[in-house]
Amino acid sequence: MADSDPPIHPKPLRRARTPLPLPREVALLLQGGGALGSFQSGVYERLDELGVDVTWVAGISIGAINAAIIAGNEPHRRISRLKKFWYTVSGGMPNIILPEIDQIREAMHLMAASTVASFGVPGMFRPRLWPATMMPEGTTGAISFYDSAPLKDTLDACVNWDLLNDGPVRLSVGAVDVETGNFAYWDTRGPGGNTRIDARHIMASGALPPGLPPIEIDGRWYWDGGIVSNTPLAHVLNHQTDDMLVFQVDLFPAEGPMPRQMTDVYSRAKDIQFSSRTRQVTDQYLRLRREHGAIKALLDKLPPELQDKPEAQTLRDILDVGSVNIVHLIYRTRDWESGAKDFEFSRSTMLDHWAQGRDAVEEVMHKGDLIARNILNGKSSTFDLDAPDHLKEKKA
C-alpha cells in the first residue's frame, strides 16, 4: 500500500474523544505490584476521560483488584469506586505534604513501609494475633504472617459481582495452584466456559506468600499469580478474537540502573523478577506475527487447486485473527523509593502514583497519531514510551 492510498480496514472502528480510533477490542492489562497499583487507577482515569472505552480488563494481584473494580461497576461509578478502595487502603497514614528532598522522602517512605509491616493495611490485611510459629500446623495461620479477611469486605463494598460476571466488560485474573505449581486463569468469557468470579478469585490472585495466606477455591489452594507471571499479556494475546488495542500497564520496570548500595540491590532484583519479561513476550509475539505474514503470503500465491487442500486450510486456521497494537505504560521508580515500594501504602505516595499514571497516558497520547495510523491500516506494533516525548515503535 502506498502512503497516499486510503487506509483499508474492513472492520468497524469506534472513536474516542481523542483522534484515536478504537478497534472492537480494547484491553487494559494490569501487573501486580501492591501499593504501586494506584498508578494503574490513574491510567484508567485518564483513559476514561479521553473516551477510551475498555472492553477487556485482565490483572494479576493488585492488578486483579483494580480490574475487578472496573469490570464490576457501571462506567460512571468506576472512578469513585477505585478511589474508595485506594483511599481505604491508604487510610492508615495521613497525607503529609513533604518537601521535594530525596533524603526526607526516603526516610518517610521507609517509615511508612515499616508501619505497614507492623500494623498491616486498612481494609486489606492485618497482623495475626499469634505468630505463625505458634499456630497449629496445617492452618493458614501457620503459613502466613497476615490475615487477608478484611480484603473480602472491601471488595464486596467496591464491586458489583453480578455486573462483573454478566456485564459488558470481560475480566480475566490469574493465580497459581500451590500444590501443582500450575497457573490458573479465571475468565468471565473464557474459551473453556465462563467462570463465575467472586471475591475469592481476586484474593487468590493477590495472595503473595509468606505475607498473605493461600485462598481455597473448589478444593484447591492458590497463591499470587505473580509467582509465575506477573502480567496477563500472554493469556490475552492467546485468546484474541479480533483487532485489538492493548494498554499494558507495568508496575516494575525491566530496565534500570546498576545498583550502588545494598538497598538498591533489593529494589533492582524485585523489578527484574516481577517485570515478568513483558518486552520479551511482546518481541516473541511480533516475531510470530512476521512468520504468520510470510505463511499467508505464500498461501495466497498457491494455485487454486492447492489452496483448497486440507493442509493449506490447516495453515490458514492457525494464522492470527486480527491486528494488535500494544502500548506499554511503565511506572518509573522515584529516586527516593526502595525495595519496599510495593508495600508502602501512605496516602501521599498513593496520590503520587495515581498522578504518575495520568501523566503516562498524557505523554503517550501526544504521539497518538502513530498508534492511530497502525489501527487504521490493520498493522501490528508495540509502542514503548522509553523516554519523555519519545514513543518507540516495534513493527511486526
Coordinates of C-alpha atoms in Angstrom, one line a residue:
M1 CA 0.0 0.0 0.0
A2 CA 1.4 3.4 -1.0
D3 CA 1.5 6.1 1.7
S4 CA -1.0 8.1 -0.3
D5 CA -3.6 5.3 -0.6
P6 CA -6.6 5.5 1.7
P7 CA -6.4 3.0 4.7
I8 CA -8.0 -0.3 4.2
H9 CA -9.8 -1.5 7.3
P10 CA -12.9 -3.6 6.7
K11 CA -13.9 -3.9 10.3
P12 CA -15.9 -1.1 12.0
L13 CA -14.0 1.2 14.3
R14 CA -15.1 3.1 17.4
R15 CA -13.8 6.5 18.2
A16 CA -12.6 8.0 21.4
R17 CA -12.8 11.7 22.3
T18 CA -9.2 11.8 21.1
P19 CA -8.1 11.4 17.5
L20 CA -7.5 7.8 18.4
P21 CA -9.8 5.3 16.5
L22 CA -10.6 2.2 18.6
P23 CA -10.8 -1.4 17.3
R24 CA -13.6 -3.7 18.5
E25 CA -11.4 -4.9 21.4
V26 CA -9.6 -2.6 23.8
A27 CA -7.8 -4.4 26.6
L28 CA -6.3 -3.0 29.8
L29 CA -3.7 -5.3 31.3
L30 CA -2.6 -4.7 34.9
Q31 CA 0.5 -6.1 36.5
G32 CA 0.8 -7.0 40.2
G33 CA 2.7 -4.5 42.4
G34 CA 0.9 -3.9 45.7
A35 CA 1.0 -0.2 46.7
L36 CA 2.1 0.8 43.2
G37 CA -1.3 -0.2 41.9
S38 CA -2.7 3.3 42.2
F39 CA -0.6 4.1 39.2
Q40 CA -3.0 1.8 37.2
S41 CA -6.0 3.7 38.6
G42 CA -4.5 6.9 37.4
V43 CA -4.0 5.4 33.9
Y44 CA -7.6 4.2 33.8
E45 CA -9.0 7.5 35.0
R46 CA -7.2 9.4 32.2
L47 CA -8.2 6.8 29.5
D48 CA -11.8 7.2 30.7
E49 CA -11.6 10.9 30.4
L50 CA -10.3 10.6 26.9
G51 CA -13.2 8.3 25.9
V52 CA -11.1 5.2 25.5
D53 CA -13.8 2.5 26.1
V54 CA -12.1 -0.6 27.6
T55 CA -13.8 -3.9 26.7
W56 CA -11.5 -6.3 28.4
V57 CA -9.6 -6.0 31.7
A58 CA -7.1 -8.6 32.9
G59 CA -4.9 -8.4 36.0
I60 CA -2.6 -10.2 38.5
S61 CA -2.6 -9.4 42.2
I62 CA -3.3 -5.7 42.8
G63 CA -4.0 -5.5 39.1
A64 CA -6.8 -8.1 39.6
I65 CA -8.3 -5.9 42.3
N66 CA -8.3 -2.8 40.0
A67 CA -9.6 -4.9 37.1
A68 CA -12.4 -6.3 39.3
I69 CA -13.5 -2.8 40.3
I70 CA -13.5 -1.6 36.7
A71 CA -15.5 -4.6 35.4
G72 CA -17.7 -4.7 38.4
N73 CA -19.1 -1.2 38.2
E74 CA -21.1 0.9 35.7
P75 CA -18.9 3.3 33.8
H76 CA -20.0 6.4 35.8
R77 CA -19.1 4.6 39.1
R78 CA -15.7 3.1 38.3
I79 CA -13.5 6.1 39.2
S80 CA -15.4 6.7 42.5
R81 CA -15.1 3.0 43.4
L82 CA -11.4 3.0 42.6
K83 CA -10.9 6.0 44.8
K84 CA -13.0 4.4 47.5
F85 CA -10.6 1.4 47.5
W86 CA -7.4 3.4 47.4
Y87 CA -8.4 5.9 50.0
T88 CA -9.4 3.0 52.3
V89 CA -6.1 1.1 52.0
S90 CA -4.1 4.3 52.3
G91 CA -6.1 5.5 55.3
G92 CA -3.6 4.2 57.9
M93 CA -1.2 7.1 57.2
P94 CA -2.2 10.7 56.6
N95 CA -1.4 12.8 53.5
I96 CA 1.7 14.6 54.7
I97 CA 3.0 17.4 52.5
L98 CA 6.7 16.7 52.1
P99 CA 9.4 18.8 50.6
E100 CA 10.9 17.5 47.3
I101 CA 14.1 16.5 49.1
D102 CA 15.0 12.8 48.4
Q103 CA 16.6 12.2 51.8
I104 CA 13.4 13.3 53.6
R105 CA 11.1 11.5 51.2
E106 CA 13.1 8.3 51.5
A107 CA 13.0 8.5 55.3
M108 CA 9.3 8.9 55.4
H109 CA 8.9 6.2 52.7
L110 CA 10.8 3.7 54.9
M111 CA 8.8 4.7 58.0
A112 CA 5.5 4.2 56.2
A113 CA 6.6 0.8 54.9
S114 CA 7.6 -0.2 58.5
T115 CA 4.2 0.9 59.7
V116 CA 2.6 -1.5 57.2
A117 CA 4.9 -4.3 58.2
S118 CA 3.9 -3.8 61.9
F119 CA 0.1 -3.0 61.6
G120 CA -1.0 -4.1 58.2
V121 CA -3.1 -2.1 55.7
P122 CA -6.7 -1.0 56.5
G123 CA -9.3 -2.8 54.5
M124 CA -6.7 -5.2 53.1
F125 CA -4.8 -7.3 55.7
R126 CA -3.9 -7.2 59.4
P127 CA -1.3 -9.0 61.6
R128 CA -2.4 -12.2 63.2
L129 CA -2.8 -12.3 66.9
W130 CA -0.2 -15.1 67.2
P131 CA 3.0 -15.6 65.2
A132 CA 3.0 -18.3 62.6
T133 CA 5.3 -20.5 64.7
M134 CA 2.7 -20.7 67.4
M135 CA -0.2 -21.6 65.1
P136 CA -1.4 -25.2 64.6
E137 CA 0.4 -27.0 61.7
G138 CA -1.6 -27.1 58.5
T139 CA -3.7 -24.0 59.2
T140 CA -3.4 -20.9 57.1
G141 CA -2.2 -19.0 60.2
A142 CA 0.9 -21.3 60.3
I143 CA 1.9 -20.4 56.7
S144 CA 1.3 -16.7 56.6
F145 CA 2.1 -13.6 58.6
Y146 CA -1.1 -11.7 58.0
D147 CA -4.9 -12.2 57.8
S148 CA -6.4 -11.1 54.5
A149 CA -10.0 -11.4 55.6
P150 CA -10.5 -7.5 55.6
L151 CA -10.0 -7.6 51.8
K152 CA -13.2 -9.5 51.2
D153 CA -15.3 -6.9 52.9
T154 CA -13.5 -4.1 51.0
L155 CA -14.0 -5.9 47.7
D156 CA -17.7 -6.6 48.4
A157 CA -18.1 -2.8 49.1
C158 CA -16.4 -1.8 45.8
V159 CA -17.6 -4.5 43.4
N160 CA -21.0 -5.5 42.0
W161 CA -20.3 -9.2 41.4
D162 CA -23.4 -9.8 39.2
L163 CA -22.3 -6.9 36.9
L164 CA -18.7 -8.1 36.9
N165 CA -19.8 -11.6 35.6
D166 CA -22.7 -10.6 33.3
G167 CA -21.8 -7.1 32.3
P168 CA -20.2 -5.8 29.1
V169 CA -16.5 -5.8 30.2
R170 CA -14.6 -9.1 30.1
L171 CA -12.5 -9.9 33.1
S172 CA -9.5 -12.3 33.4
V173 CA -7.5 -12.8 36.6
G174 CA -4.7 -15.3 37.3
A175 CA -3.3 -17.2 40.3
V176 CA -1.0 -20.3 40.8
D177 CA -2.1 -23.6 42.3
V178 CA 0.1 -24.1 45.5
E179 CA 0.3 -27.9 45.1
T180 CA 0.8 -28.3 41.4
G181 CA 2.5 -25.1 40.6
N182 CA 0.2 -24.7 37.6
F183 CA -1.1 -21.3 36.6
A184 CA -4.8 -20.8 36.6
Y185 CA -6.9 -18.1 34.8
W186 CA -10.4 -17.3 35.7
D187 CA -12.2 -15.6 32.8
T188 CA -15.8 -14.3 32.6
R189 CA -15.7 -15.0 28.8
G190 CA -13.3 -18.0 28.9
P191 CA -12.9 -20.3 25.9
G192 CA -13.5 -23.3 28.1
G193 CA -16.6 -21.9 29.7
N194 CA -17.3 -18.7 31.7
T195 CA -16.2 -18.6 35.3
R196 CA -18.4 -17.0 38.0
I197 CA -15.8 -14.8 39.7
D198 CA -16.2 -13.7 43.3
A199 CA -14.0 -12.2 46.0
R200 CA -12.1 -15.4 46.5
H201 CA -10.7 -15.4 42.9
I202 CA -9.5 -11.8 43.3
M203 CA -8.0 -12.5 46.8
A204 CA -6.3 -15.7 45.4
S205 CA -4.6 -13.6 42.6
G206 CA -3.1 -11.4 45.3
A207 CA -2.2 -13.9 48.0
L208 CA 1.5 -13.3 48.0
P209 CA 3.4 -15.6 50.3
P210 CA 4.6 -15.7 53.0
G211 CA 2.7 -12.5 53.9
L212 CA -0.8 -13.5 52.9
P213 CA -2.4 -16.9 53.2
P214 CA -3.4 -19.1 50.2
I215 CA -7.1 -19.0 49.2
E216 CA -9.2 -22.1 48.8
I217 CA -11.4 -22.4 45.7
D218 CA -13.3 -25.6 44.9
G219 CA -10.9 -27.7 46.9
R220 CA -7.7 -26.2 45.5
W221 CA -5.4 -23.6 47.2
Y222 CA -4.0 -20.7 45.3
W223 CA -1.2 -18.1 45.7
D224 CA -0.5 -14.8 44.0
G225 CA -0.2 -15.3 40.2
G226 CA 2.9 -13.0 40.2
I227 CA 5.0 -16.0 41.4
V228 CA 4.7 -17.5 37.9
S229 CA 3.9 -14.5 35.7
N230 CA 3.1 -11.0 36.9
T231 CA 1.4 -9.9 33.6
P232 CA -1.7 -11.3 31.9
L233 CA -0.3 -10.4 28.5
A234 CA 0.2 -13.9 27.2
H235 CA -3.3 -15.0 28.2
V236 CA -5.0 -12.1 26.4
L237 CA -2.9 -12.5 23.2
N238 CA -3.6 -16.2 23.2
H239 CA -7.3 -15.6 23.2
Q240 CA -7.5 -12.6 20.9
T241 CA -10.5 -12.9 18.5
D242 CA -10.5 -9.5 16.7
D243 CA -8.4 -6.5 16.0
M244 CA -7.1 -5.3 19.4
L245 CA -5.6 -2.3 21.1
V246 CA -3.8 -3.2 24.3
F247 CA -2.7 -0.9 27.1
Q248 CA -0.1 -2.9 29.1
V249 CA 0.4 -1.2 32.5
D250 CA 3.6 -2.4 34.2
L251 CA 4.5 -1.5 37.8
F252 CA 8.0 -2.9 37.7
P253 CA 10.4 -1.6 35.0
A254 CA 12.5 -4.3 33.4
E255 CA 15.3 -1.8 32.7
G256 CA 17.1 0.1 35.4
P257 CA 20.4 1.5 36.7
M258 CA 23.2 -0.6 38.2
P259 CA 22.8 -0.8 42.0
R260 CA 25.1 1.4 44.0
Q261 CA 24.3 0.1 47.5
M262 CA 22.6 -2.9 49.2
T263 CA 19.2 -1.2 49.3
D264 CA 19.4 -0.7 45.6
V265 CA 20.1 -4.4 45.1
Y266 CA 16.8 -5.4 46.8
S267 CA 14.8 -2.9 44.7
R268 CA 16.5 -3.8 41.4
A269 CA 16.1 -7.6 41.9
K270 CA 12.4 -7.1 42.6
D271 CA 12.0 -5.0 39.4
I272 CA 13.6 -7.8 37.3
Q273 CA 11.7 -10.6 39.0
F274 CA 8.2 -9.0 38.7
S275 CA 8.6 -7.2 35.4
S276 CA 7.9 -10.7 34.0
R277 CA 9.8 -10.0 30.8
T278 CA 6.9 -8.1 29.2
R279 CA 9.2 -6.9 26.4
Q280 CA 10.3 -10.4 25.7
V281 CA 6.7 -11.6 25.4
T282 CA 5.8 -8.8 23.0
D283 CA 9.0 -9.3 21.0
Q284 CA 8.2 -13.0 20.6
Y285 CA 4.6 -12.1 19.6
L286 CA 5.8 -9.7 16.9
R287 CA 8.2 -12.3 15.6
L288 CA 5.3 -14.8 15.4
R289 CA 3.3 -12.2 13.5
R290 CA 6.0 -11.8 11.0
E291 CA 6.2 -15.6 10.5
H292 CA 2.4 -15.7 10.1
G293 CA 2.6 -13.0 7.5
A294 CA 5.1 -14.9 5.5
I295 CA 2.9 -18.0 5.6
K296 CA -0.1 -16.1 4.5
A297 CA 1.8 -14.5 1.6
L298 CA 2.9 -18.0 0.5
L299 CA -0.6 -19.4 0.8
D300 CA -2.0 -16.5 -1.3
K301 CA 0.4 -17.4 -4.1
L302 CA -0.7 -21.1 -4.3
P303 CA -2.8 -22.1 -7.3
P304 CA -6.5 -22.7 -6.6
E305 CA -6.2 -26.4 -6.6
L306 CA -3.6 -26.3 -3.8
Q307 CA -5.3 -23.6 -1.7
D308 CA -8.3 -25.9 -1.2
K309 CA -6.1 -28.7 0.2
P310 CA -6.6 -29.7 3.9
E311 CA -3.0 -28.8 4.6
A312 CA -3.4 -25.3 3.3
Q313 CA -6.6 -24.8 5.3
T314 CA -4.9 -26.1 8.4
L315 CA -2.2 -23.4 8.0
R316 CA -4.9 -20.7 7.5
D317 CA -6.6 -21.8 10.7
I318 CA -3.5 -21.2 12.8
L319 CA -2.9 -17.7 11.4
D320 CA -3.6 -14.7 13.7
V321 CA -7.2 -13.4 13.7
G322 CA -6.5 -9.7 13.7
S323 CA -4.0 -6.9 14.2
V324 CA -2.8 -5.9 17.7
N325 CA -1.1 -2.8 18.9
I326 CA 0.4 -2.9 22.4
V327 CA 1.1 0.3 24.3
H328 CA 3.4 -0.1 27.3
L329 CA 2.8 2.3 30.2
I330 CA 5.5 1.7 32.8
Y331 CA 5.8 3.0 36.3
R332 CA 9.1 4.8 36.8
T333 CA 10.6 4.4 40.3
R334 CA 11.2 7.6 42.2
D335 CA 14.7 8.3 43.4
W336 CA 13.6 8.1 47.0
E337 CA 11.8 4.7 46.7
S338 CA 13.3 1.5 47.9
G339 CA 12.6 -2.2 47.6
A340 CA 9.7 -1.6 50.0
K341 CA 7.9 0.5 47.4
D342 CA 5.2 -2.2 46.7
F343 CA 4.1 -2.2 50.4
E344 CA 4.3 1.5 51.2
F345 CA 0.7 2.4 51.4
S346 CA 0.9 6.0 52.7
R347 CA -1.7 8.5 51.3
S348 CA 0.8 10.9 49.9
T349 CA 2.6 8.2 48.0
M350 CA -0.7 6.7 46.7
L351 CA -1.7 10.1 45.3
D352 CA 1.8 10.5 43.7
H353 CA 1.5 7.1 42.0
W354 CA -2.1 8.0 40.8
A355 CA -0.8 11.3 39.3
Q356 CA 2.0 9.5 37.5
G357 CA -0.5 7.1 35.9
R358 CA -2.4 10.0 34.5
D359 CA 0.8 11.6 33.2
A360 CA 1.9 8.4 31.5
V361 CA -1.3 8.4 29.4
E362 CA -0.9 12.0 28.6
E363 CA 2.6 11.5 27.3
V364 CA 1.5 8.6 25.1
M365 CA -1.5 10.5 23.6
H366 CA 0.8 13.3 22.4
K367 CA 2.1 10.6 20.0
G368 CA -1.2 9.0 19.4
D369 CA -1.1 9.6 15.7
L370 CA 1.5 6.8 15.3
I371 CA -0.9 4.4 17.1
A372 CA -3.9 5.6 15.1
R373 CA -2.1 5.0 11.8
N374 CA -1.5 1.4 12.7
I375 CA -5.1 0.8 13.8
L376 CA -6.5 2.3 10.6
N377 CA -4.2 0.3 8.4
G378 CA -4.6 -3.0 10.3
K379 CA -0.9 -3.2 11.2
S380 CA 0.6 -4.7 14.4
S381 CA 3.2 -3.0 16.6
T382 CA 4.3 -2.3 20.1
F383 CA 4.8 1.2 21.5
D384 CA 7.0 2.0 24.4
L385 CA 7.5 5.4 26.0
D386 CA 11.1 4.8 26.6
A387 CA 12.0 8.5 27.2
P388 CA 10.0 11.7 27.7
D389 CA 8.3 12.7 24.5
H390 CA 9.7 9.7 22.6
L391 CA 7.4 6.8 21.7
K392 CA 9.4 3.9 20.4
E393 CA 7.7 1.6 17.9
K394 CA 8.5 -2.0 17.0
K395 CA 6.7 -3.4 14.0
A396 CA 5.5 -6.9 13.2

